[in-house]
CSV table of C-alpha atoms in Angstrom, one decimal:
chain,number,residue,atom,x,y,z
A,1,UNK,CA,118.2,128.7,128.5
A,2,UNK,CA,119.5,125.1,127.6
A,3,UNK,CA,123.5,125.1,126.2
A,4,UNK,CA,123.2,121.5,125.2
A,5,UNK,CA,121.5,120.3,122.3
A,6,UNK,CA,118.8,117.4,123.2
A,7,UNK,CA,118.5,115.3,119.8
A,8,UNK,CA,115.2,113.4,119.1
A,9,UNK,CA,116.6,110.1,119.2
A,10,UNK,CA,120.1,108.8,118.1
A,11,UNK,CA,122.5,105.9,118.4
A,12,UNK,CA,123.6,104.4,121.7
A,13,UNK,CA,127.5,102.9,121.2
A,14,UNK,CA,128.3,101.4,125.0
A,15,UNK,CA,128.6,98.2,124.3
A,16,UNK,CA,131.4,95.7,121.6
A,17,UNK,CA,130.1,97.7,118.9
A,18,UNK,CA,133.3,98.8,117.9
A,19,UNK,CA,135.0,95.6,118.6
A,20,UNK,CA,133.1,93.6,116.2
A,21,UNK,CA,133.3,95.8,113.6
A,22,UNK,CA,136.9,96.3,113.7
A,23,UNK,CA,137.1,92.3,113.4
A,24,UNK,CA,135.1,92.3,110.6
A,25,UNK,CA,137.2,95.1,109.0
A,26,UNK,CA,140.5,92.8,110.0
A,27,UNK,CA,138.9,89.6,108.7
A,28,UNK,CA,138.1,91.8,105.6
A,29,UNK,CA,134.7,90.2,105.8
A,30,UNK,CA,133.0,93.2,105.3
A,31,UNK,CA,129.7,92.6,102.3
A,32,UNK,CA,127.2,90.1,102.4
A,33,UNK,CA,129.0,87.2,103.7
A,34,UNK,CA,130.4,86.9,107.1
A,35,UNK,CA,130.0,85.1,110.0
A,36,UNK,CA,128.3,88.4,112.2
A,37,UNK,CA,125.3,87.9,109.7
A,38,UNK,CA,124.0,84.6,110.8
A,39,UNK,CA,125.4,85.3,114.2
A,40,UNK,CA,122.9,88.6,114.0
A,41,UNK,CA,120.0,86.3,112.3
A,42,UNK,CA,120.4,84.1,115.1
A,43,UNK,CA,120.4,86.2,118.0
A,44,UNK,CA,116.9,87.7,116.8
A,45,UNK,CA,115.1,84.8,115.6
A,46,UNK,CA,115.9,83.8,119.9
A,47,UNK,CA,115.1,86.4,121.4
A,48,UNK,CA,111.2,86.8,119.6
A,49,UNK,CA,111.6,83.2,119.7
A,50,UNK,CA,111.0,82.2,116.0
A,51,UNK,CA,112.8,79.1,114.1
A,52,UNK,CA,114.8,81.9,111.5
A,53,UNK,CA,115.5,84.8,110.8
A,54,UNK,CA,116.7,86.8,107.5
A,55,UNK,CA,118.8,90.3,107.5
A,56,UNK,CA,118.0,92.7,104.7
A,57,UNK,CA,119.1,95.5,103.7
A,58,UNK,CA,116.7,97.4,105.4
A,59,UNK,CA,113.1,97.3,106.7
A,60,UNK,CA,111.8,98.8,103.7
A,61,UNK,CA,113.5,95.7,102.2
A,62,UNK,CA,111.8,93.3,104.5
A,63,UNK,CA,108.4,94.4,103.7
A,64,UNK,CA,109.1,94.3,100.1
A,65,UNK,CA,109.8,90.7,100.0
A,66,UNK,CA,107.6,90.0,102.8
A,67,UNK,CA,104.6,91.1,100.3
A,68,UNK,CA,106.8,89.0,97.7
A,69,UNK,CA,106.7,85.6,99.1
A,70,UNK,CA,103.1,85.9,100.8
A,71,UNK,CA,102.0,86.1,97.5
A,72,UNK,CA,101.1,89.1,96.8
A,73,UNK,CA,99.9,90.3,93.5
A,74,UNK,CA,100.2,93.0,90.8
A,75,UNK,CA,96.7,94.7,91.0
A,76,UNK,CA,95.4,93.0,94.2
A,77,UNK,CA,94.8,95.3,97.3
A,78,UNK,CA,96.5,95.7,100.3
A,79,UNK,CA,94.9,96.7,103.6
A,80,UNK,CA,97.3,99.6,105.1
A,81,UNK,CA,97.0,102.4,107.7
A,82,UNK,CA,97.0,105.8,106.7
A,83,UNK,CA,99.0,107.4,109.8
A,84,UNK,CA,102.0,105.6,109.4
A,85,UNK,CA,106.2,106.2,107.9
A,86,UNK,CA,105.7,105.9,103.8
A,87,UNK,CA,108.2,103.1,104.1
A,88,UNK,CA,104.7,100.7,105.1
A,89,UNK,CA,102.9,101.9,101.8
A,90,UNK,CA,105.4,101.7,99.0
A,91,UNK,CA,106.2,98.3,99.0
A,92,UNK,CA,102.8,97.8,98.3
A,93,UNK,CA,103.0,100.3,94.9
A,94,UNK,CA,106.3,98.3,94.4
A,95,UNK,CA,104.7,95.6,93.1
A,96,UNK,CA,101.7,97.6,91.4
A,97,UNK,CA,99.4,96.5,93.5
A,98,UNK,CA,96.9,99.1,95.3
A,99,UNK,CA,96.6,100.4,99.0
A,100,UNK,CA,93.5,100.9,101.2
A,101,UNK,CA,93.9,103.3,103.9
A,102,UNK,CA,92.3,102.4,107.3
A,103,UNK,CA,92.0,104.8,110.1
A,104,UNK,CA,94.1,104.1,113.3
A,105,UNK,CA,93.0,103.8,117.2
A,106,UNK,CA,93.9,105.7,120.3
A,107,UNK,CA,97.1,104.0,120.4
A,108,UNK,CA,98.1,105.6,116.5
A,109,UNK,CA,97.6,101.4,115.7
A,110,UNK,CA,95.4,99.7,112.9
A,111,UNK,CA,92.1,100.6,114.4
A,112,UNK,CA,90.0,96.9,113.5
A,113,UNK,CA,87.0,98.9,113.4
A,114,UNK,CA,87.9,101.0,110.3
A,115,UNK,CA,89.5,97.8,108.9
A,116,UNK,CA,85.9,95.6,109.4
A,117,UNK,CA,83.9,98.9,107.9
A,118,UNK,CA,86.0,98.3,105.0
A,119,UNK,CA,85.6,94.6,104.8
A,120,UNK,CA,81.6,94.6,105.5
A,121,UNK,CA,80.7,97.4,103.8
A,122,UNK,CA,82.9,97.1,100.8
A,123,UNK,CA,84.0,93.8,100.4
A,124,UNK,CA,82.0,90.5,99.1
A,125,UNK,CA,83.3,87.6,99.3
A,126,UNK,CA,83.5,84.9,95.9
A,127,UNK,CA,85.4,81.8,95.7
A,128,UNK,CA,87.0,81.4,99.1
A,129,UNK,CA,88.7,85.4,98.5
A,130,UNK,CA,87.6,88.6,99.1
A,131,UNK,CA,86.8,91.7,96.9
A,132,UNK,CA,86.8,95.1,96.8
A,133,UNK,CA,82.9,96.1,95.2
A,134,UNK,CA,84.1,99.7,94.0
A,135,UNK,CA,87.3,98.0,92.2
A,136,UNK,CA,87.0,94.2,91.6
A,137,UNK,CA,90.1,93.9,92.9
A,138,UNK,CA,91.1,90.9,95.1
A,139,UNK,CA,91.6,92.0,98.8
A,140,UNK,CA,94.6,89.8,99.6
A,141,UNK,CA,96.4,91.3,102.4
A,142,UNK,CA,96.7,93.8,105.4
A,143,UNK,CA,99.9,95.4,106.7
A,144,UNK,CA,99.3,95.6,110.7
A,145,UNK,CA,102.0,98.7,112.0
A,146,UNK,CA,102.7,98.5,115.3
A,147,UNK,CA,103.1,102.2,115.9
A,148,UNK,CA,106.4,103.5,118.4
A,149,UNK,CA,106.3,100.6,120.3
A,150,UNK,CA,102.8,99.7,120.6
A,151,UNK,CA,101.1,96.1,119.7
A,152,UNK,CA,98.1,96.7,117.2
A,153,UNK,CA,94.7,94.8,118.4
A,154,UNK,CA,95.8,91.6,116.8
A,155,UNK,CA,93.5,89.6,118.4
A,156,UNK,CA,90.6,91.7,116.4
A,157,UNK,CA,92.8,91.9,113.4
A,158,UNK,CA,93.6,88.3,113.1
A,159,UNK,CA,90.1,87.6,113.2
A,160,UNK,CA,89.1,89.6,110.5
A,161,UNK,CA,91.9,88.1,108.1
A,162,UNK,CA,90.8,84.7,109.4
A,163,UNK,CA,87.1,85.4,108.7
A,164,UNK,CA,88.4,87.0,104.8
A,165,UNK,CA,91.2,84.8,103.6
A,166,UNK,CA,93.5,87.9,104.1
A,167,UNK,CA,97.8,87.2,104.9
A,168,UNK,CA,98.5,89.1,107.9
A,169,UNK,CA,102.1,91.0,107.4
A,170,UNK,CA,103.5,93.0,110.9
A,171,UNK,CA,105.5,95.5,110.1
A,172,UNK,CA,107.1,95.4,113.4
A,173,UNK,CA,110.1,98.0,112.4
A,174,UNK,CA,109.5,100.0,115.5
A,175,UNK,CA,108.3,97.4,117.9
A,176,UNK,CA,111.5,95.0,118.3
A,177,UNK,CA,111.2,94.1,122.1
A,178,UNK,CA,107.9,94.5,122.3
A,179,UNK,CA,105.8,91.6,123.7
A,180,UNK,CA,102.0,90.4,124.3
A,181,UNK,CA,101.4,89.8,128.0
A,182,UNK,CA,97.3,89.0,128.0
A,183,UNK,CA,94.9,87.1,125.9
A,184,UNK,CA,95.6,84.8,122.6
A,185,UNK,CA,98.9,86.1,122.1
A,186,UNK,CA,100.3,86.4,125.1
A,187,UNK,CA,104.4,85.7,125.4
A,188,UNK,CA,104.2,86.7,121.6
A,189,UNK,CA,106.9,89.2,120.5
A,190,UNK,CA,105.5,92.0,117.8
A,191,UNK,CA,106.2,90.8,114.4
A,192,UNK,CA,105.1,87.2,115.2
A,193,UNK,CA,101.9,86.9,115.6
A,194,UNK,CA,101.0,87.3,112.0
A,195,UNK,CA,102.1,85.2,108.6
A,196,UNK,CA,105.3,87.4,108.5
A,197,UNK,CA,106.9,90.3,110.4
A,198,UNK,CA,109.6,92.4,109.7
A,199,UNK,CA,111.8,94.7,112.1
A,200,UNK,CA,114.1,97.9,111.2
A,201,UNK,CA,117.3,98.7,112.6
A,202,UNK,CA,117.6,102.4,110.9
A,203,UNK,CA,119.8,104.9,113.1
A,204,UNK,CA,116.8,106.3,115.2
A,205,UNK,CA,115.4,103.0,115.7
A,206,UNK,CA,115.6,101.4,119.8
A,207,UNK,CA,118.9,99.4,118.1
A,208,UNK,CA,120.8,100.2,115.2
A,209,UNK,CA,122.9,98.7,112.2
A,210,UNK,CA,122.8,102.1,110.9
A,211,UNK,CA,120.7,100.9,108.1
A,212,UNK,CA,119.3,97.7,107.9
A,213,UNK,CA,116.2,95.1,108.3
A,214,UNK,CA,114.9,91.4,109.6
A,215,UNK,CA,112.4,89.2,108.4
A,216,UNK,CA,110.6,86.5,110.6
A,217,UNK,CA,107.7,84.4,109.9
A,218,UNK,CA,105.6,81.6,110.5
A,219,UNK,CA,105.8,80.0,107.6
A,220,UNK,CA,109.3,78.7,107.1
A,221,UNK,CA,109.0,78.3,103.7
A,222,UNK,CA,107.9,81.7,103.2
A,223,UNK,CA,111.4,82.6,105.0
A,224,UNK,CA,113.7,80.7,102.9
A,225,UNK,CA,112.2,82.0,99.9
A,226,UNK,CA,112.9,85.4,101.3
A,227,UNK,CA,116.2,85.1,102.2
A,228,UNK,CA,117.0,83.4,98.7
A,229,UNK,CA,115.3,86.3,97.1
A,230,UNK,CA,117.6,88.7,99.2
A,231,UNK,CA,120.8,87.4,97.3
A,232,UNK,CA,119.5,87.9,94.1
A,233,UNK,CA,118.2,84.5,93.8
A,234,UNK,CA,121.5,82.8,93.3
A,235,UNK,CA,120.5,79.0,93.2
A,236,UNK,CA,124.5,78.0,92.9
A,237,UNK,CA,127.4,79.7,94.9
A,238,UNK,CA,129.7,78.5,92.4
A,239,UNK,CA,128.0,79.3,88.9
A,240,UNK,CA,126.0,82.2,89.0
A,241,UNK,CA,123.0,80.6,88.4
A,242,UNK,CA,119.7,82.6,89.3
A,243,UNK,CA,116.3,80.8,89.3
A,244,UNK,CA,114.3,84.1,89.5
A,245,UNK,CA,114.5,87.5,89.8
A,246,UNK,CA,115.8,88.3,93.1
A,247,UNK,CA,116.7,91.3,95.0
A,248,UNK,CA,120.5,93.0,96.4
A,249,UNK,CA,119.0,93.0,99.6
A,250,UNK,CA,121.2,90.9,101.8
A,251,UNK,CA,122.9,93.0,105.1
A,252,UNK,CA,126.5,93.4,105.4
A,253,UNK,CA,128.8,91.7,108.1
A,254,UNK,CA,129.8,95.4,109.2
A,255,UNK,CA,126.1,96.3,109.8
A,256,UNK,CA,125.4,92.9,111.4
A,257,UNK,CA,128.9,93.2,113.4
A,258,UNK,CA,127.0,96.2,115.1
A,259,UNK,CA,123.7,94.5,115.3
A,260,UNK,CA,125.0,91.5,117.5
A,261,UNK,CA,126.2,94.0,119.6
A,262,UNK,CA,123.2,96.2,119.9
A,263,UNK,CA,121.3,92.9,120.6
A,264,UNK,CA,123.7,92.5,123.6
A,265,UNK,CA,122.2,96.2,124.8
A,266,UNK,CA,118.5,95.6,124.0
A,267,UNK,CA,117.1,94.7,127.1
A,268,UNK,CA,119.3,97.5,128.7
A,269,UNK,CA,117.8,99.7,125.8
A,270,UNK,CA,114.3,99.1,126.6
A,271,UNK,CA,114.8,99.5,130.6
A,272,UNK,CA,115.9,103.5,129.8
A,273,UNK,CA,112.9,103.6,127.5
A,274,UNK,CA,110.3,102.6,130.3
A,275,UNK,CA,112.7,104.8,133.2
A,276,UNK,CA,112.5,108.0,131.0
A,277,UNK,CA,108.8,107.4,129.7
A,278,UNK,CA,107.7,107.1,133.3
A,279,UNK,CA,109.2,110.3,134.5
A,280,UNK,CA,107.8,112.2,131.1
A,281,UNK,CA,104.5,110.8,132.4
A,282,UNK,CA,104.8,111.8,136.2
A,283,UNK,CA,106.4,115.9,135.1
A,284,UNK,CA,104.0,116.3,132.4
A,285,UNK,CA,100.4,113.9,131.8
A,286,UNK,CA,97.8,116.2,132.9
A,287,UNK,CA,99.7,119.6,133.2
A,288,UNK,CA,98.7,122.6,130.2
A,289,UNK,CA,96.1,120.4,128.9
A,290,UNK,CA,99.3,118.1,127.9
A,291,UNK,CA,98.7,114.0,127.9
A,292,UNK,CA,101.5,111.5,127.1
A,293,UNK,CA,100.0,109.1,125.0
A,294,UNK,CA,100.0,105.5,126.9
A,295,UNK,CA,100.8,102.1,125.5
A,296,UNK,CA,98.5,99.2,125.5
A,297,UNK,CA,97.9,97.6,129.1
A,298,UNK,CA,97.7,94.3,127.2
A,299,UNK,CA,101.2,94.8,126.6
A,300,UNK,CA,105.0,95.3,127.5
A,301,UNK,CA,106.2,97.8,125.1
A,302,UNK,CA,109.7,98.4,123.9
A,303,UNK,CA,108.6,102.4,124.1
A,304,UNK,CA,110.8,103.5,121.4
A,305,UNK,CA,108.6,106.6,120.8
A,306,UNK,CA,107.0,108.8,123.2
A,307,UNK,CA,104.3,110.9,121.8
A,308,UNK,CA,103.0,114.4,123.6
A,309,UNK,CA,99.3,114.9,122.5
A,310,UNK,CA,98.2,119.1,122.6
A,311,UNK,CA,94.6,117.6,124.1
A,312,UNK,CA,93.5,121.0,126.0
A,313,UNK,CA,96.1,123.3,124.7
A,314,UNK,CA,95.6,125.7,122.3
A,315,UNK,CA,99.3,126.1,120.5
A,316,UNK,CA,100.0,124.2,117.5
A,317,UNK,CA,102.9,121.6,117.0
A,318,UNK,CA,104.5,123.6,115.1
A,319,UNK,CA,104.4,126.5,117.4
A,320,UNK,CA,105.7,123.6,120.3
A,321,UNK,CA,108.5,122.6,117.5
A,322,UNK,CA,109.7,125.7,117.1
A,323,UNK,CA,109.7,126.7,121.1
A,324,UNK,CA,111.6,123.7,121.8
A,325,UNK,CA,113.9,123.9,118.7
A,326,UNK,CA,114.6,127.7,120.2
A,327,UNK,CA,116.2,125.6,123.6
A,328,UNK,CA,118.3,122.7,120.8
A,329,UNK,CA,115.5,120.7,122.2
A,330,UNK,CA,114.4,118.7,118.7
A,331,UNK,CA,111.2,117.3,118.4
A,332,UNK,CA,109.3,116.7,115.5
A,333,UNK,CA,105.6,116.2,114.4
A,334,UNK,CA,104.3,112.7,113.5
A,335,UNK,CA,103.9,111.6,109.9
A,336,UNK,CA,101.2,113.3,107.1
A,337,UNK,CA,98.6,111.0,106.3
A,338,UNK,CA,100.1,108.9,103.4
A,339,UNK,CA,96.5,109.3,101.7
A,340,UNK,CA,97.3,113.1,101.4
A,341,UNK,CA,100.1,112.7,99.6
A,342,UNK,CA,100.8,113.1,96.1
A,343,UNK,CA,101.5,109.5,94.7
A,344,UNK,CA,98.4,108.2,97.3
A,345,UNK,CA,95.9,111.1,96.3
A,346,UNK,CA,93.1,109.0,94.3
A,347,UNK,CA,93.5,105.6,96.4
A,348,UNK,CA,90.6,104.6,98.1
A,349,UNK,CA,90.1,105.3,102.3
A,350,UNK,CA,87.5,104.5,105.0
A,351,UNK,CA,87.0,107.6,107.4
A,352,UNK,CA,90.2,108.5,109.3
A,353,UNK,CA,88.9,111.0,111.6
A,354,UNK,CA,91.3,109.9,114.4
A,355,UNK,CA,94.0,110.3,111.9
A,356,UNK,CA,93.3,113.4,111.1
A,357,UNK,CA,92.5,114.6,115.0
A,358,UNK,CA,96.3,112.7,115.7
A,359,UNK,CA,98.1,114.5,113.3
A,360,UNK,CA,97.7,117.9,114.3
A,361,UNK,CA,97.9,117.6,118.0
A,362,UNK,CA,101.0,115.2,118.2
A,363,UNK,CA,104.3,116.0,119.1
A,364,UNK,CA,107.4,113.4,119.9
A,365,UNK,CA,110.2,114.1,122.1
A,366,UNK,CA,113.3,113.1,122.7
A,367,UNK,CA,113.9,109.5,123.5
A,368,UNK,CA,117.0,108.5,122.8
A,369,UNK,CA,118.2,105.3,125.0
A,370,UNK,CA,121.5,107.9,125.9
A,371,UNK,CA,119.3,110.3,127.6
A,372,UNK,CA,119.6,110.9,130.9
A,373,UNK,CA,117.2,112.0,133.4
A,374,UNK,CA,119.0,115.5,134.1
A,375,UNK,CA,118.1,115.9,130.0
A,376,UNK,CA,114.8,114.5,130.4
A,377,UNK,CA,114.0,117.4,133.5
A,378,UNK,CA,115.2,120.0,130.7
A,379,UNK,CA,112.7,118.6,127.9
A,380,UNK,CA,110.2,119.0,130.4
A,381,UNK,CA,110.6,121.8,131.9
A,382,UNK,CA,111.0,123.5,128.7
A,383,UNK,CA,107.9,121.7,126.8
A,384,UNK,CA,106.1,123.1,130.3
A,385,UNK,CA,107.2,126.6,129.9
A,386,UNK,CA,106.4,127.0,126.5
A,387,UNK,CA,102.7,125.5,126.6
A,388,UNK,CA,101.6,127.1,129.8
């Protein structure tokens, strides 16, 4: 039996986090302003090479006033994937406007085939926009989610917003590291590729600022008006003046302090993710009717997430949950389809047979970027014992 508990994924603190917080905490610069802020905005906005960058509050945050300044409107519809965190969907609902669930691909991504079913089959265009037939509504966006790591098929997907006047918004939350190697977008970092992106840095998430978001996008305009809405849309320091309704949304120098350095650790970061995934791979792909679900080839992958598919075995994920959970080996189940649940019930949805075959057959294990390889032989061994 296993005497040490194996989390799923958590924090990794080797580097000047602690250093720059405590200056922050001297300084006493501690809420929204602060020189780690635009020090943190910088240091992303160079490294997925993009002009700006704007810290939020969180990513939740970031897609909110991503959907905000692309123009996004009360009862228009919003193209979204059903096998995703809720945090992609309720932004949409934030500004009353209406989801449509799309099914995802073999790599748990936007699958452009479900989205073009939707578009060709549902849709007619008028007037330079597109429309839902069923509704009326005005189609005027999709949220692309680039699932644990992965790149959605943006090449597809940018196509089809091209060919129907749709703005193209990446939630990237997962995906910070991850780059295009092949085709169009190759040397493009997930989360700029589209009109906007946004990127999470919530505790489980491949770096941390124990809560917190970014916004990129390639429209600077559409940036500045972002970050100007993340400060409650204060249009004079001085005055308190406040040209529209804006948002508390705006990071805080102690979470940027550790963001700058967690961005010192990223590529570090994503060389344990690739060195652990690899070895998962090698013990386990192919063994109990086990597959570890691959990345895109297309693609270097930040692998924040690695994802054990039950192909040929017979248990269920919870009965793998619970056998691991039995060693203090946590796992945990991907998401429930967002269409299933309660506030998502009546909103339209193509077919999301892969979904559904996903969601009952997927199990995630640990990953964390402090994991060793001694802890990954236990996780598999175990998850081998269990399932044989």
């Amino acid at each position: 039996m296993n005497t040490k508990f194996i989390p799923l994924s958590v924090p990794n603190f080797e580097g000047n986090e602690r250093k720059y917080v405590d200056d922050a905490v001297v300084t006493t610069w501690v809420s929204t302003g602060g020189g780690y802020v635009t020090s943190f905005e910088n240091a992303v906005a160079e490294y997925v090479k993009m002009p700006m960058a704007v810290a939020t509050a969180s990513g939740t945050s970031s897609l909110h006033l991503a959907l905000i300044v692309s123009g996004v409107k009360e009862n228009e519809e919003v193209i979204v994937p059903a096998l995703t965190f809720i945090a992609a969907v309720n932004p949409v609902k934030y500004l009353h406007a209406e989801p449509v669930f799309v099914d995802c691909d073999d790599y748990l991504c936007m699958n452009p085939e479900s989205v073009r079913d939707f578009l060709e089959n549902h849709c007619e265009k008028r007037d330079g926009a597109t429309y839902n037939k069923k509704t009326g509504r005005k189609v005027s966006a999709m949220m692309t989610v680039h699932v644990f790591g992965n790149i959605c098929d943006m090449e597809k997907l940018m196509d089809l917003a091209k060919e129907y006047n749709l703005v193209v918004i990446e939630d990237a939350t997962e995906a910070l590291g991850s780059i295009v190697k092949e085709g169009r977008y190759a040397g493009k970092y997930a989360g700029t590729i589209g009109d906007i992106g946004c990127y999470s840095f919530n505790g489980n998430k491949i770096i941390t600022t124990g809560g917190g978001g970014m916004l990129v996008s390639n429209h600077n305009d559409w940036a500045k008006h972002a970050k100007h809405l993340s400060t409650q849309a204060k249009s004079d320091e001085l005055r308190f003046y406040h040209d529209e309704i804006g948002y508390n949304y705006r990071m805080t120098n102690l979470q940027a302090a550790l963001g700058v350095a967690q961005m010192e650790c990223l590529d570090k970061f994503i060389e344990i993710k690739e060195r652990n995934y690899n070895y998962y791979v090698e013990n386990i792909h192919g063994k109990n009717g086990l597959e570890i679900l691959p990345f895109r080839e297309d693609i270097s992958s930040n692998r924040w997430f690695y994802s054990v598919l039950l192909k040929d075995n017979n248990m269920t994920t919870d009965q793998v949950i619970q056998g691991m959970s039995d060693d203090k080996i946590q796992t945990r189940p991907i998401w429930a389809l967002i269409s299933d649940l309660e506030p998502y019930k009546d909103c339209q949805r193509m077919d999301l047979s892969k979904a559904q075959y996903y969601v009952k057959r997927v199990v995630n294990i640990p990953c964390s970027t402090s994991l060793s390889l001694d802890d990954a032989k236990v996780v598999a061994d175990r998850l081998l014992e269990i399932t044989k």
